[in-house]
Coordinates of C-alpha atoms in Angstrom, one line a residue:
Chain A
X915 CA 79.4 83.9 47.3
X916 CA 78.9 80.9 45.1
X917 CA 76.3 82.5 43.0
X918 CA 75.3 80.7 39.8
X919 CA 76.1 83.8 37.8
X920 CA 79.8 83.1 38.3
X921 CA 79.6 79.8 36.4
X922 CA 77.8 81.2 33.4
X923 CA 79.5 82.7 30.3
X924 CA 79.0 86.4 30.1
X925 CA 76.9 87.3 27.1
X926 CA 75.7 90.8 28.0
X927 CA 78.7 93.1 28.4
X928 CA 81.6 93.3 26.0
X929 CA 85.1 92.3 27.2
X930 CA 86.4 95.9 27.6
X931 CA 83.5 96.8 30.0
X932 CA 84.2 93.8 32.1
X933 CA 87.9 94.6 32.2
X934 CA 87.3 98.2 33.2
X935 CA 84.8 97.2 36.0
X936 CA 87.1 94.5 37.4
X937 CA 90.1 96.9 37.1
X938 CA 88.2 99.6 39.1
X939 CA 87.3 97.2 41.8
X940 CA 90.9 95.8 42.0
X941 CA 92.4 99.3 42.0
X942 CA 90.1 100.4 44.7
X943 CA 90.8 97.4 46.9
X944 CA 94.5 97.8 46.3
X945 CA 94.5 101.4 47.2
X946 CA 92.3 101.3 50.2
X947 CA 92.8 97.8 51.6
X948 CA 95.9 96.1 50.4
X949 CA 98.3 99.1 50.5
X950 CA 97.5 100.3 54.0
X951 CA 97.8 96.7 55.3
X952 CA 101.1 96.3 53.6
X953 CA 102.3 99.6 55.1
X954 CA 101.3 98.4 58.5
X955 CA 103.4 95.3 58.2
X956 CA 106.3 97.0 56.5
X957 CA 106.5 99.7 59.1
X958 CA 106.1 97.2 61.9
X959 CA 109.1 95.1 60.8
X960 CA 111.2 98.0 59.4
X961 CA 113.4 98.2 62.5
X962 CA 113.8 94.5 62.7
X963 CA 112.2 91.6 64.6
X964 CA 113.8 92.6 67.9
X965 CA 112.2 96.0 68.0
X966 CA 108.8 94.5 67.0
X967 CA 109.1 91.9 69.8
X968 CA 110.1 94.6 72.3
X969 CA 107.1 96.7 71.4
X970 CA 104.7 93.8 71.6
X971 CA 106.1 92.3 74.8
X972 CA 106.3 95.6 76.6
X973 CA 104.3 95.2 79.9
X974 CA 101.9 98.0 79.0
X975 CA 101.3 96.7 75.5
X976 CA 100.9 93.2 76.9
X977 CA 98.3 94.5 79.4
X978 CA 96.4 96.2 76.6
X979 CA 96.4 92.9 74.6
X980 CA 95.1 91.0 77.6
X981 CA 92.4 93.6 78.3
X982 CA 91.3 93.5 74.6
X983 CA 91.1 89.8 74.5
X984 CA 89.3 89.6 77.9
X985 CA 86.7 92.1 76.7
X986 CA 86.3 90.4 73.4
X987 CA 85.7 86.9 75.0
X988 CA 83.2 88.3 77.5
X989 CA 81.5 90.2 74.8
X990 CA 81.2 87.2 72.4
X991 CA 79.7 85.1 75.2
X992 CA 77.3 87.6 76.5
X993 CA 76.1 88.9 73.1
X994 CA 76.0 85.3 71.8
X995 CA 73.6 84.5 74.6
X996 CA 71.6 87.7 74.1
X997 CA 71.5 87.2 70.3
X998 CA 70.2 83.7 70.8
X999 CA 67.5 84.9 73.2
X1000 CA 66.4 87.7 71.0
X1001 CA 66.3 85.6 67.8
X1002 CA 64.4 82.9 69.7
X1003 CA 61.8 85.4 71.1
X1004 CA 61.4 87.1 67.7
X1005 CA 61.1 84.0 65.5
X1006 CA 59.2 81.7 67.9
X1007 CA 56.7 83.9 69.7
X1008 CA 53.9 86.3 68.7
X1009 CA 53.8 89.4 70.8
X1010 CA 53.0 93.1 70.7
X1011 CA 55.9 95.4 69.8
X1012 CA 57.9 92.8 67.9
X1013 CA 58.6 95.2 65.0
X1014 CA 59.8 97.8 67.5
X1015 CA 62.2 95.3 69.1
X1016 CA 63.7 94.3 65.7
X1017 CA 64.4 98.0 65.0
X1018 CA 65.9 98.4 68.5
X1019 CA 68.4 95.6 67.8
X1020 CA 69.6 97.6 64.8
X1021 CA 70.1 100.8 66.8
X1022 CA 73.8 100.3 67.6
X1023 CA 74.5 100.2 63.9
X1024 CA 72.9 103.6 63.4
X1025 CA 74.3 105.4 66.4
X1026 CA 77.9 106.8 66.3
X1027 CA 80.2 104.8 68.6
X1028 CA 81.2 108.0 70.4
X1029 CA 77.6 108.7 71.3
X1030 CA 77.3 105.1 72.6
X1031 CA 80.2 105.7 74.9
X1032 CA 78.8 109.0 76.0
X1033 CA 75.5 107.4 77.0
X1034 CA 77.3 105.2 79.5
X1035 CA 79.4 108.2 80.9
X1036 CA 76.1 110.1 81.4
X1037 CA 74.5 107.1 83.1
X1038 CA 77.3 105.7 85.2
X1039 CA 80.0 108.5 85.3
X1040 CA 80.8 110.5 88.5
X1041 CA 78.4 113.3 87.4
X1042 CA 76.0 110.9 85.8
X1043 CA 72.5 109.8 86.7
X1044 CA 73.6 106.9 88.8
X1045 CA 77.0 108.4 89.8
X1046 CA 76.2 109.0 93.4
X1047 CA 74.5 105.7 94.0
X1048 CA 77.5 103.9 92.4
X1049 CA 80.2 105.8 94.3
X1050 CA 78.3 105.3 97.6
X1051 CA 78.7 101.6 97.0
X1052 CA 82.3 101.9 95.7
X1053 CA 81.4 100.5 92.3
X1054 CA 83.5 101.8 89.5
X1055 CA 82.0 101.4 86.0
X1056 CA 83.4 104.3 83.9
X1057 CA 87.2 104.3 83.5
X1058 CA 87.2 100.6 84.4
X1059 CA 86.7 97.2 82.8
X1060 CA 82.8 97.2 83.3
X1061 CA 82.5 100.5 81.3
X1062 CA 84.7 99.2 78.5
X1063 CA 82.7 96.0 78.4
X1064 CA 79.4 97.8 78.4
X1065 CA 80.4 100.1 75.6
X1066 CA 81.7 97.2 73.5
X1067 CA 78.6 95.1 74.2
X1068 CA 76.4 97.9 73.0
X1069 CA 78.3 98.4 69.8
X1070 CA 78.5 94.7 68.9
X1071 CA 75.0 93.9 70.2
X1072 CA 73.3 93.3 66.8
X1073 CA 75.7 90.9 65.1
X1074 CA 74.5 87.5 66.5
X1075 CA 70.8 88.4 66.6
X1076 CA 70.9 89.8 63.0
X1077 CA 72.6 86.6 61.8
X1078 CA 70.2 84.3 63.6
X1079 CA 66.8 85.9 63.0
X1080 CA 66.6 85.3 59.2
X1081 CA 68.1 81.8 59.7
X1082 CA 65.6 80.7 62.3
X1083 CA 62.8 82.4 60.4
X1084 CA 63.6 80.3 57.3
X1085 CA 64.0 77.1 59.3
X1086 CA 60.5 77.3 60.8
X1087 CA 59.2 75.4 63.8
X1088 CA 58.0 72.1 62.3
X1089 CA 61.1 70.1 63.4
X1090 CA 60.8 71.5 67.0
X1091 CA 57.1 70.6 67.0
X1092 CA 57.8 67.1 65.8
X1093 CA 60.3 66.7 68.6
X1094 CA 57.8 68.0 71.1
X1095 CA 55.1 65.5 70.0
X1096 CA 57.8 62.8 70.3
X1097 CA 58.1 63.8 74.0
X1098 CA 61.3 65.8 74.1
X1099 CA 61.7 68.5 76.8
X1100 CA 62.3 72.1 75.9
X1101 CA 66.0 71.8 76.8
X1102 CA 66.4 68.6 74.7
X1103 CA 64.7 70.3 71.8
X1104 CA 67.1 73.2 72.0
X1105 CA 70.2 71.1 72.4
X1106 CA 69.4 68.4 69.8
X1107 CA 67.2 70.1 67.2
X1108 CA 67.5 73.9 67.3
X1109 CA 71.2 74.3 68.1
X1110 CA 72.6 71.9 65.5
X1111 CA 70.5 73.6 62.8
X1112 CA 71.8 77.1 63.7
X1113 CA 75.3 76.4 64.9
X1114 CA 77.1 77.7 61.9
X1115 CA 75.1 80.9 61.8
X1116 CA 75.7 81.4 65.5
X1117 CA 79.4 80.9 65.0
X1118 CA 79.4 83.3 62.1
X1119 CA 77.7 86.0 64.2
X1120 CA 80.2 85.4 67.0
X1121 CA 83.1 85.9 64.6
X1122 CA 81.7 89.2 63.3
X1123 CA 81.1 90.2 66.9
X1124 CA 84.6 89.4 68.0
X1125 CA 86.2 91.2 65.1
X1126 CA 84.3 94.3 65.9
X1127 CA 84.9 94.0 69.7
X1128 CA 88.6 93.5 69.2
X1129 CA 89.0 96.7 67.1
X1130 CA 86.4 98.9 68.7
X1131 CA 87.8 102.4 69.2
X1132 CA 85.3 105.2 69.5
X1133 CA 82.9 104.0 72.2
X1134 CA 85.7 102.5 74.3
X1135 CA 87.8 105.6 73.9
X1136 CA 85.1 107.7 75.7
X1137 CA 84.6 105.4 78.6
X1138 CA 88.1 104.0 79.2
X1139 CA 90.0 107.1 80.4
X1140 CA 93.2 105.8 78.7
X1141 CA 94.9 104.8 81.9
X1142 CA 98.0 103.0 80.8
X1143 CA 98.4 99.5 82.1
X1144 CA 94.8 99.6 83.4
X1145 CA 92.1 100.6 81.0
X1146 CA 93.9 100.8 77.7
X1147 CA 92.7 98.4 75.1
X1148 CA 95.0 97.5 72.1
X1149 CA 93.5 100.1 69.7
X1150 CA 93.7 102.8 72.3
X1151 CA 97.3 101.8 73.1
X1152 CA 98.2 102.0 69.4
X1153 CA 96.8 105.6 69.2
X1154 CA 98.7 106.7 72.3
X1155 CA 102.0 105.3 71.0
X1156 CA 101.4 107.0 67.6
X1157 CA 100.6 110.3 69.3
X1158 CA 103.9 110.0 71.2
X1159 CA 105.8 109.6 68.0
X1160 CA 106.7 106.0 68.9
X1161 CA 106.0 104.9 65.3
X1162 CA 107.9 101.6 65.4
X1163 CA 106.1 100.4 68.5
X1164 CA 102.8 101.8 67.3
X1165 CA 103.0 99.9 64.0
X1166 CA 104.2 96.8 65.8
X1167 CA 101.0 96.7 67.9
X1168 CA 98.9 97.6 64.8
X1169 CA 100.4 94.7 62.9
X1170 CA 99.3 92.4 65.8
X1171 CA 95.8 93.8 65.6
X1172 CA 95.7 93.4 61.8
X1173 CA 97.0 89.8 62.2
X1174 CA 94.1 89.0 64.5
X1175 CA 91.7 90.7 62.0
X1176 CA 93.1 88.6 59.2
X1177 CA 92.7 85.5 61.3
X1178 CA 89.0 86.3 61.9
X1179 CA 88.7 86.8 58.2
X1180 CA 90.0 83.3 57.5
X1181 CA 87.7 81.9 60.2
X1182 CA 84.7 83.8 58.7
X1183 CA 85.5 82.5 55.2
X1184 CA 85.6 78.9 56.6
X1185 CA 82.3 79.3 58.4
X1186 CA 80.7 80.8 55.3
X1187 CA 81.9 77.8 53.3
X1188 CA 80.4 75.4 55.9
X1189 CA 77.2 77.4 56.0
X1190 CA 76.9 77.1 52.2
X1191 CA 77.2 73.4 52.5
X1192 CA 74.6 73.4 55.2
X1193 CA 72.3 75.6 53.1
X1194 CA 72.5 73.3 50.1
X1195 CA 71.2 70.6 52.5
X1196 CA 68.3 72.9 53.4
X1197 CA 67.5 73.5 49.7
X1198 CA 67.1 69.8 49.0
X1199 CA 65.0 69.5 52.2
X1200 CA 61.8 71.4 51.3
Chain B
X511 CA 39.8 54.5 73.6
X512 CA 38.2 57.4 71.7
X513 CA 38.8 61.0 71.0
X514 CA 35.8 63.2 71.4
X515 CA 35.6 66.9 70.6
X516 CA 33.0 69.0 72.3
X517 CA 32.0 72.5 71.2
X518 CA 35.6 73.3 70.2
X519 CA 36.3 76.9 69.1
X520 CA 39.6 78.3 68.0
X521 CA 40.3 81.9 66.8
X522 CA 43.4 83.4 65.3
X523 CA 43.0 87.1 65.8
X524 CA 39.8 88.0 64.0
X525 CA 39.6 84.7 62.0
X526 CA 37.5 81.9 63.4
X527 CA 39.3 78.6 62.4
X528 CA 37.0 76.3 64.4
X529 CA 33.5 77.3 65.1
X530 CA 31.8 75.2 67.8
X531 CA 32.9 71.8 66.5
X532 CA 31.6 68.6 68.1
X533 CA 32.8 65.3 66.8
X534 CA 33.7 61.7 67.8
X535 CA 36.6 59.8 66.3
X536 CA 35.7 56.1 66.1
X537 CA 38.2 53.6 67.6
X538 CA 40.5 51.7 65.3
X539 CA 39.2 53.4 62.2
X540 CA 40.8 55.7 59.7
X541 CA 39.0 59.0 59.7
X542 CA 39.6 61.6 57.1
X543 CA 39.0 65.3 57.8
X544 CA 38.2 66.7 54.4
X545 CA 37.7 70.3 53.3
X546 CA 39.1 73.2 51.3
X547 CA 42.2 75.1 52.7
X548 CA 41.3 77.4 55.6
X549 CA 38.3 75.2 56.6
X550 CA 39.7 74.4 60.0
X551 CA 40.7 70.7 59.5
X552 CA 44.4 71.2 60.2
X553 CA 43.7 73.4 63.2
X554 CA 41.5 70.7 64.7
X555 CA 44.3 68.1 64.2
X556 CA 46.8 70.4 65.8
X557 CA 44.4 71.0 68.8
X558 CA 44.0 67.3 69.2
X559 CA 47.8 66.9 69.2
X560 CA 48.2 69.7 71.7
X561 CA 50.2 71.9 69.4
X562 CA 47.5 74.5 69.5
X563 CA 45.3 75.5 72.4
X564 CA 41.6 76.1 71.7
X565 CA 39.7 79.2 72.9
X566 CA 36.7 77.2 74.1
X567 CA 35.3 73.7 74.3
X568 CA 37.1 70.5 75.3
X569 CA 38.9 67.5 73.7
X570 CA 38.5 64.3 75.6
X571 CA 41.1 61.5 74.9
X572 CA 40.3 58.1 76.5
X573 CA 37.9 59.8 78.9
X574 CA 40.4 62.4 80.1
X575 CA 39.9 66.0 79.3
X576 CA 43.3 66.9 77.8
X577 CA 43.3 70.6 78.3
X578 CA 46.7 70.8 80.0
X579 CA 48.3 67.6 78.7
X580 CA 51.5 68.0 76.7
X581 CA 51.5 66.6 73.2
X582 CA 53.6 63.5 74.4
X583 CA 51.1 62.8 77.3
X584 CA 48.3 62.5 74.8
X585 CA 49.7 59.4 73.2
X586 CA 49.6 60.8 69.7
X587 CA 52.0 60.4 66.8
X588 CA 52.0 63.3 64.3
X589 CA 53.1 63.3 60.7
X590 CA 53.6 66.7 59.1
X591 CA 53.0 67.7 55.5
X592 CA 56.6 68.7 54.9
X593 CA 57.9 65.6 56.8
X594 CA 59.7 67.7 59.5
X595 CA 62.5 65.1 59.6
X596 CA 65.5 66.2 61.7
X597 CA 67.8 67.1 58.8
X598 CA 71.1 66.7 60.6
X599 CA 70.3 63.2 61.9
X600 CA 70.4 59.9 60.0
X601 CA 67.2 58.0 59.2
X602 CA 67.9 55.6 62.1
X603 CA 68.6 58.5 64.5
X604 CA 65.3 60.2 63.4
X605 CA 63.3 57.1 64.2
X606 CA 65.1 56.4 67.5
X607 CA 64.6 60.0 68.7
X608 CA 61.3 59.6 70.5
X609 CA 62.6 56.6 72.4
X610 CA 66.0 58.2 73.3
X611 CA 64.5 61.3 74.8
X612 CA 62.5 59.3 77.3
X613 CA 63.4 59.7 81.0
X614 CA 65.9 57.0 82.1
X615 CA 63.3 54.9 84.0
X616 CA 61.1 54.3 80.9
X617 CA 63.9 54.4 78.2
X618 CA 64.5 51.1 76.4
X619 CA 68.0 49.8 76.2
X620 CA 70.3 50.7 73.3
X621 CA 69.8 47.2 71.8
X622 CA 66.0 47.4 72.2
X623 CA 65.9 50.8 70.5
X624 CA 68.0 49.7 67.5
X625 CA 65.9 46.5 67.2
X626 CA 62.8 48.6 67.1
X627 CA 64.3 50.9 64.5
X628 CA 65.1 47.9 62.3
X629 CA 61.5 46.6 62.7
X630 CA 60.0 50.0 61.7
X631 CA 62.3 50.4 58.8
X632 CA 61.2 47.0 57.5
X633 CA 57.5 48.0 58.1
X634 CA 58.0 51.1 55.9
X635 CA 60.2 49.1 53.4
X636 CA 63.2 51.3 53.8
X637 CA 65.7 49.1 55.7
X638 CA 68.5 50.0 53.3
X639 CA 68.2 53.7 54.2
X640 CA 69.0 53.5 57.9
X641 CA 72.4 55.4 57.6
X642 CA 71.2 58.0 55.1
X643 CA 70.4 61.6 55.8
X644 CA 66.9 62.9 55.0
X645 CA 68.0 65.0 52.1
X646 CA 69.4 61.9 50.3
X647 CA 65.9 60.4 50.1
X648 CA 62.9 61.2 47.8
X649 CA 59.8 62.9 49.1
X650 CA 57.8 59.7 49.4
X651 CA 60.6 57.9 51.2
X652 CA 60.9 60.8 53.6
X653 CA 57.3 60.7 54.4
X654 CA 57.5 57.0 55.1
X655 CA 60.4 57.7 57.5
X656 CA 58.3 60.4 59.2
X657 CA 55.6 57.8 59.7
X658 CA 58.0 55.3 61.1
X659 CA 59.3 57.9 63.5
X660 CA 55.8 58.7 64.7
X661 CA 55.0 55.0 65.2
X662 CA 58.2 54.4 67.2
X663 CA 56.8 55.8 70.4
X664 CA 53.8 53.4 70.0
X665 CA 51.1 56.1 69.9
X666 CA 47.5 55.2 70.5
X667 CA 46.5 57.7 67.8
X668 CA 48.1 58.6 64.6
X669 CA 47.5 62.1 63.2
X670 CA 48.5 62.8 59.6
X671 CA 48.5 66.4 58.4
X672 CA 48.2 66.4 54.6
X673 CA 50.9 63.7 54.5
X674 CA 50.9 63.3 50.7
X675 CA 50.2 66.9 49.9
X676 CA 53.8 67.7 48.8
X677 CA 54.2 64.7 46.6
X678 CA 53.7 63.9 42.9
X679 CA 50.4 62.6 41.8
X680 CA 51.7 59.1 41.1
X681 CA 53.6 58.8 44.4
X682 CA 50.6 60.1 46.2
X683 CA 48.4 57.3 44.8
X684 CA 50.9 54.6 45.7
X685 CA 51.4 55.9 49.2
X686 CA 47.8 56.3 50.1
X687 CA 47.1 52.7 49.1
X688 CA 50.2 51.7 51.1
X689 CA 48.9 53.7 54.1
X690 CA 45.5 51.9 53.8
X691 CA 47.3 48.5 53.9
X692 CA 49.4 49.6 56.8
X693 CA 46.3 50.6 58.7
X694 CA 44.7 47.3 58.0
X695 CA 47.8 45.7 59.5
X696 CA 48.3 47.9 62.6
X697 CA 44.7 49.0 63.2
X698 CA 45.8 52.2 65.0
X699 CA 43.1 54.9 65.2
X700 CA 44.2 57.3 62.5
X701 CA 43.1 60.8 61.6
X702 CA 44.1 62.0 58.1
X703 CA 43.7 65.7 57.1
X704 CA 43.4 66.2 53.4
X705 CA 41.9 68.6 50.8
X706 CA 41.9 65.9 48.2
X707 CA 38.4 64.3 48.0
X708 CA 39.6 61.4 46.0
X709 CA 42.2 60.5 48.7
X710 CA 39.6 60.8 51.5
X711 CA 37.1 58.7 49.7
X712 CA 39.6 56.0 48.8
X713 CA 41.4 55.4 52.1
X714 CA 39.0 56.5 54.9
X715 CA 36.5 54.5 56.9
X716 CA 34.8 57.7 57.9
X717 CA 34.9 61.1 56.3
X718 CA 34.3 64.4 58.1
X719 CA 33.6 67.2 55.6
X720 CA 34.7 70.7 56.8
X721 CA 33.7 74.1 55.6
X722 CA 34.4 77.5 57.1
X723 CA 35.3 76.1 60.5
X724 CA 32.2 73.9 60.7
X725 CA 31.4 70.3 60.1
X726 CA 29.1 69.9 57.1
X727 CA 28.7 66.1 57.2
X728 CA 30.0 63.0 58.9
X729 CA 29.6 59.6 57.2
X730 CA 31.2 56.7 55.3
X731 CA 32.8 57.6 51.9
X732 CA 29.7 56.2 50.2
X733 CA 27.3 58.3 52.4
X734 CA 29.1 61.5 51.7
X735 CA 29.4 60.9 48.0
X736 CA 26.0 59.5 47.2
X737 CA 23.9 61.2 49.9
X738 CA 25.5 64.6 50.5
X739 CA 23.8 66.4 53.4
X740 CA 24.4 69.9 52.2
X741 CA 24.9 71.7 48.9
X742 CA 28.5 72.3 49.9
X743 CA 29.3 68.6 50.2
X744 CA 27.5 68.0 46.9
X745 CA 29.8 70.5 45.2
X746 CA 33.0 69.7 47.0
X747 CA 32.8 65.9 46.4
X748 CA 32.9 65.6 42.6
X749 CA 31.1 67.4 39.8
X750 CA 27.5 68.3 40.2
X751 CA 24.8 70.0 38.0
X752 CA 22.7 72.6 39.7
X753 CA 19.2 73.4 38.3
X754 CA 17.1 76.2 39.6
X755 CA 13.4 75.5 39.3
X756 CA 10.5 77.1 41.1
X757 CA 12.7 78.5 43.9
X758 CA 14.3 75.1 44.6
X759 CA 17.9 74.1 43.7
X760 CA 18.2 70.6 42.4
X761 CA 21.7 68.9 42.6
X762 CA 22.4 66.1 40.1
X763 CA 25.6 64.2 39.6
X764 CA 26.5 63.8 35.8
X765 CA 26.2 60.0 36.0
X766 CA 22.7 60.4 37.4
X767 CA 21.5 62.2 34.3
X768 CA 19.7 59.7 32.0
X769 CA 19.0 60.3 28.3
X770 CA 16.2 59.0 26.1
X771 CA 14.8 59.4 22.6
X772 CA 11.2 59.5 23.9
X773 CA 9.5 61.6 26.5
X774 CA 8.2 59.5 29.4
X775 CA 7.9 59.8 33.2
X776 CA 11.6 59.1 33.7
X777 CA 12.6 61.6 31.1
X778 CA 10.3 64.6 31.3
X779 CA 12.7 67.4 30.2
X780 CA 14.0 68.3 26.7
X781 CA 17.6 69.4 26.4
X782 CA 19.9 70.4 23.5
X783 CA 23.1 68.6 23.0
X784 CA 25.9 71.2 22.9
X785 CA 29.0 69.0 22.6
X786 CA 30.0 65.3 23.0
X787 CA 33.4 64.3 24.3
X788 CA 34.1 60.6 23.9
X789 CA 37.9 60.6 24.6
X790 CA 38.0 58.7 27.9
X791 CA 36.5 55.6 29.6
X792 CA 33.0 57.3 29.5
X793 CA 31.3 59.7 27.2
X794 CA 30.7 63.3 28.5
X795 CA 27.7 65.0 27.0
X796 CA 27.3 68.8 27.5
X797 CA 23.6 69.7 27.5
X798 CA 21.6 72.9 27.6
X799 CA 18.2 72.9 29.3
X800 CA 16.4 76.2 29.5
X801 CA 19.2 78.6 30.6
X802 CA 21.2 76.0 32.4
X803 CA 24.3 74.1 31.2
X804 CA 24.3 70.4 32.3
X805 CA 26.8 67.7 32.1
X806 CA 25.8 64.0 31.6
X807 CA 28.2 61.0 31.7
X808 CA 27.1 57.9 29.9
X809 CA 28.7 54.6 28.8
X810 CA 30.0 54.4 25.2
X811 CA 27.4 51.7 24.3
X812 CA 24.6 54.0 25.5
X813 CA 25.9 56.8 23.2
X814 CA 26.0 54.4 20.2
X815 CA 22.5 53.1 21.0
X816 CA 21.0 56.7 21.2
X817 CA 23.0 57.9 18.2
X818 CA 23.6 61.2 19.8
X819 CA 24.9 64.1 17.7
X820 CA 25.9 67.6 18.7
X821 CA 23.2 70.1 18.0
X822 CA 20.3 67.5 18.4
X823 CA 17.8 67.3 21.1
X824 CA 17.3 64.6 23.7
X825 CA 14.9 63.8 26.6
X826 CA 16.5 63.8 30.0
X827 CA 15.6 62.7 33.5
X828 CA 17.4 62.3 36.8
X829 CA 17.7 58.9 38.4
X830 CA 18.9 60.4 41.6
X831 CA 18.9 64.1 42.7
X832 CA 18.8 66.2 45.9
X833 CA 16.8 69.4 46.5
X834 CA 17.9 72.2 48.7
X835 CA 16.6 75.7 49.4
X836 CA 18.7 78.2 47.6
X837 CA 21.3 79.5 50.0
X838 CA 23.8 81.7 48.1
X839 CA 26.5 81.5 50.8
X840 CA 27.4 78.0 49.7
X841 CA 29.1 79.2 46.5
X842 CA 32.6 77.8 46.2

């Protein structure tokens, strides 16, 4: 981000090297990021605003939007809590198997989302390990909201924890100890000392988590069953529309999803900026 | 109102930080726990504060065994080496914190709290800083705020963990004199952890010298400096010459080496002058006796009287020395 390198004059590479390198990066970004994004928006609005609005406000599309947003909100809340607990346990306690726990947190990044979805089908599906037990009690997980939520939770599980662990590690425990000696209870210490120090990091993790939750396709595709108006999230809905050659509607919904992604990008940038300000505080406070 | 430590032991994995320590902290005095890093002094302080739980032994505060007491119940104030100020709170909010988090029954009114904060800010001479954030202050100022914050809850004991360790030499000197004056005003029983012998000798009423998780010596600054009980204390507090003769180690401070032109009962040994360094308030004379290098410190007038020159010989004796059996494990 605001690295000191950016402010220094370049003395090492000649101008043409710099221009070529910058040109490659810009060309790459244009071809793989800017161009597709433009195509999405151009295609979405090609047939006019009326068609776009019809596609987005279609009851099935509207349901998909609501489902995606619901899953995302639940996911951010649950994984926010989980990430906080995990970061707390890892940075504040000494226990056996800590290294193993840290690598476990990274597991969802390493596993293909399709496999993550399949795990839940094998566990909770009709033919799965717990299938009979669940159907006896009339509990539906796969091809229903709980399954979609579980798959999304699994995939977005590392974001908050990964963001908080290094932050809390760097902050240390002295301020919390100081508060404890002054007589503060555990809850007061968390609310008044720990949380204010990590709030921007927590928010940053939540934004990354929500961006991924909103757009998650692979894992959700396996567990959702693609039931229109019931278990279709926005990305799944876009795929179905596209496969049915409803390009205008498909791109209209895609433009909506892209817009949400752009919004998270702006939010992310803002939080990064605030965190930098916060960090410079930390630097002057040894 | 005393703290007494009885057979306290603390281990971190395989490392023994405190090895069967017994100690009494005198009431109303400033006690320094002095020792090299890793000698256990900070661990003892954290055990007294309740931030660390010992593996064996007891700490008794005011006659109550404080095994299960929380840090706040022990009535201690703690000042950390790196200040540990709450970085997102103003100076005033930092100082008020300990009073604000009290349960409703015992919490002072808002007015009482802000009056108290003002009084403490005056005490540490930083009344202008009340609205500042910690990072806007210098290290020495931050440490004074940390002290004011610790004093706000009116602790019976004040525990300071290397409070000046992160500061420049000049600020350190000023602050420790200031701390001594503050202690003379408030008379709160204080324990100061430090690895700086000069600091301990200058501010403390009682010095406890630590080494390897054990107490080497307890005494007044004069005691531990002039009558060290062990070779370690001898070597840790200031410079010392070690002579090995007939299976006995003799420890002599440089200023206890006396020089003379003539051999007599007080100056039985003959040494060669290796070098003379007169740049300073006293003259340092490097000597060689048998196979041992010695250092003597004499006044400038004495050097002129004796007309010392490098390469010459001189008769030496020791006006004060201590003898110990050679125990190689005291090497530092």
